[in-house]
Amino acid sequence: MQNEVVPAGAPWSGIVPSGRILRIIDLHGQQAVDFLCYNAADPEERYHAPNTMKAAGTIFLTAGHVLYSDIARPIFTIIEDQFGGHDTIGGCCSAPSNRMLYGVEDCPGCRENFLHALAQHGLGRRDIVPNVNFFMRVPVLPTGNAAIAEGVSPLGCVVALRAEMDALAVISNCPQVNNPCNAYNPTPIQVQIT
């Protein structure tokens, strides 16, 4: 069993063998967790948001939904979800998007965390694709308008995923302080592989 606390605003990555369970625990509540995944043996095969949303029939993921790759193979299945409705469209924050949206300089985000974690596996900018945001809400109105909403996950909230192949999981424990996804206060999470 692997059991790690990921500090507020920090990245994490690891290989989850096929059949094993990856648990992400929002220790203090209201914390967004950006997530990417890849075929560990061939990272060119990676999470694909459109395939995942088309198969799920929704943009909000929960237990029973599968995270599909770009060649329509399952990478992870969500087997437990105490939150419900994880975001698939908000993408990751970044220093450039923080400058564009909020007018702040030198404010790194999840993209920079992803780059740091991916570099440990020989991957880089070309390997960042639209990601899943666990414990994050981006409500979409009938008009099509959408905006990141305040984090509402309770203390100790869990999402658990079963690896359907040997998978590389990459996490950014979101450092965002310019929008309400973390209630403007990033906190630690826990990651377990069992």
PDB file of C-alpha atoms in Angstrom, residues 102-173:
ATOM      1  CA  TYR A 102      -7.094  37.698 -13.094  1.00  0.00           C
ATOM      2  CA  GLY A 103      -4.327  40.108 -14.105  1.00  0.00           C
ATOM      3  CA  VAL A 104      -1.788  38.569 -11.717  1.00  0.00           C
ATOM      4  CA  GLU A 105       1.869  37.854 -12.511  1.00  0.00           C
ATOM      5  CA  ASP A 106       4.073  35.011 -11.266  1.00  0.00           C
ATOM      6  CA  CYS A 107       1.145  32.946  -9.999  1.00  0.00           C
ATOM      7  CA  PRO A 108       1.812  29.339 -11.078  1.00  0.00           C
ATOM      8  CA  GLY A 109      -0.991  26.834 -11.356  1.00  0.00           C
ATOM      9  CA  CYS A 110      -1.816  23.232 -12.140  1.00  0.00           C
ATOM     10  CA  ARG A 111      -0.189  23.341 -15.585  1.00  0.00           C
ATOM     11  CA  GLU A 112       3.158  24.074 -13.954  1.00  0.00           C
ATOM     12  CA  ASN A 113       2.537  21.255 -11.448  1.00  0.00           C
ATOM     13  CA  PHE A 114       1.723  18.887 -14.302  1.00  0.00           C
ATOM     14  CA  LEU A 115       4.929  19.871 -16.114  1.00  0.00           C
ATOM     15  CA  HIS A 116       6.979  19.187 -12.969  1.00  0.00           C
ATOM     16  CA  ALA A 117       5.370  15.776 -12.386  1.00  0.00           C
ATOM     17  CA  LEU A 118       5.444  14.743 -16.055  1.00  0.00           C
ATOM     18  CA  ALA A 119       9.153  15.576 -16.371  1.00  0.00           C
ATOM     19  CA  GLN A 120       9.885  12.757 -13.905  1.00  0.00           C
ATOM     20  CA  HIS A 121       8.434  10.339 -16.494  1.00  0.00           C
ATOM     21  CA  GLY A 122      10.099  11.814 -19.581  1.00  0.00           C
ATOM     22  CA  LEU A 123       6.953  13.695 -20.588  1.00  0.00           C
ATOM     23  CA  GLY A 124       6.284  17.396 -21.116  1.00  0.00           C
ATOM     24  CA  ARG A 125       4.088  20.145 -22.509  1.00  0.00           C
ATOM     25  CA  ARG A 126       2.853  18.122 -25.480  1.00  0.00           C
ATOM     26  CA  ASP A 127       1.517  15.531 -23.057  1.00  0.00           C
ATOM     27  CA  ILE A 128      -0.833  17.872 -21.182  1.00  0.00           C
ATOM     28  CA  VAL A 129      -4.413  17.399 -22.356  1.00  0.00           C
ATOM     29  CA  PRO A 130      -7.761  18.625 -20.968  1.00  0.00           C
ATOM     30  CA  ASN A 131      -7.996  17.026 -17.530  1.00  0.00           C
ATOM     31  CA  VAL A 132     -10.507  15.866 -14.941  1.00  0.00           C
ATOM     32  CA  ASN A 133     -11.004  18.151 -11.931  1.00  0.00           C
ATOM     33  CA  PHE A 134     -11.979  16.066  -8.931  1.00  0.00           C
ATOM     34  CA  PHE A 135     -14.025  17.820  -6.223  1.00  0.00           C
ATOM     35  CA  MET A 136     -14.561  20.823  -8.542  1.00  0.00           C
ATOM     36  CA  ARG A 137     -17.827  22.185  -9.917  1.00  0.00           C
ATOM     37  CA  VAL A 138     -18.306  24.082 -13.169  1.00  0.00           C
ATOM     38  CA  PRO A 139     -22.095  24.430 -13.507  1.00  0.00           C
ATOM     39  CA  VAL A 140     -23.361  25.015 -17.042  1.00  0.00           C
ATOM     40  CA  LEU A 141     -26.521  27.093 -17.457  1.00  0.00           C
ATOM     41  CA  PRO A 142     -29.135  26.469 -20.180  1.00  0.00           C
ATOM     42  CA  THR A 143     -27.681  29.516 -21.965  1.00  0.00           C
ATOM     43  CA  GLY A 144     -24.319  27.751 -22.175  1.00  0.00           C
ATOM     44  CA  ASN A 145     -22.703  30.068 -19.635  1.00  0.00           C
ATOM     45  CA  ALA A 146     -20.321  28.335 -17.227  1.00  0.00           C
ATOM     46  CA  ALA A 147     -18.069  29.421 -14.385  1.00  0.00           C
ATOM     47  CA  ILE A 148     -15.958  27.793 -11.703  1.00  0.00           C
ATOM     48  CA  ALA A 149     -18.015  27.539  -8.521  1.00  0.00           C
ATOM     49  CA  GLU A 150     -16.927  27.536  -4.892  1.00  0.00           C
ATOM     50  CA  GLY A 151     -15.548  24.247  -3.618  1.00  0.00           C
ATOM     51  CA  VAL A 152     -18.139  22.316  -1.605  1.00  0.00           C
ATOM     52  CA  SER A 153     -16.502  18.937  -0.966  1.00  0.00           C
ATOM     53  CA  PRO A 154     -16.769  18.000   2.707  1.00  0.00           C
ATOM     54  CA  LEU A 155     -13.883  17.195   5.008  1.00  0.00           C
ATOM     55  CA  GLY A 156     -12.500  13.730   4.204  1.00  0.00           C
ATOM     56  CA  CYS A 157     -14.352  13.396   0.884  1.00  0.00           C
ATOM     57  CA  VAL A 158     -13.110  10.410  -1.177  1.00  0.00           C
ATOM     58  CA  VAL A 159     -13.002   9.472  -4.844  1.00  0.00           C
ATOM     59  CA  ALA A 160     -11.618   6.014  -5.669  1.00  0.00           C
ATOM     60  CA  LEU A 161     -10.541   4.794  -9.095  1.00  0.00           C
ATOM     61  CA  ARG A 162      -9.689   1.259 -10.232  1.00  0.00           C
ATOM     62  CA  ALA A 163      -6.862   1.041 -12.772  1.00  0.00           C
ATOM     63  CA  GLU A 164      -7.981  -0.833 -15.885  1.00  0.00           C
ATOM     64  CA  MET A 165      -4.398  -0.992 -17.189  1.00  0.00           C
ATOM     65  CA  ASP A 166      -1.004  -0.188 -15.693  1.00  0.00           C
ATOM     66  CA  ALA A 167      -1.610   3.547 -15.471  1.00  0.00           C
ATOM     67  CA  LEU A 168       0.468   6.619 -14.801  1.00  0.00           C
ATOM     68  CA  ALA A 169      -1.607   8.968 -12.635  1.00  0.00           C
ATOM     69  CA  VAL A 170      -0.596  12.632 -12.417  1.00  0.00           C
ATOM     70  CA  ILE A 171      -2.133  14.994  -9.867  1.00  0.00           C
ATOM     71  CA  SER A 172      -1.955  18.697  -9.221  1.00  0.00           C
ATOM     72  CA  ASN A 173      -3.279  19.517  -5.767  1.00  0.00           C
TER      73      ASN A 173
END
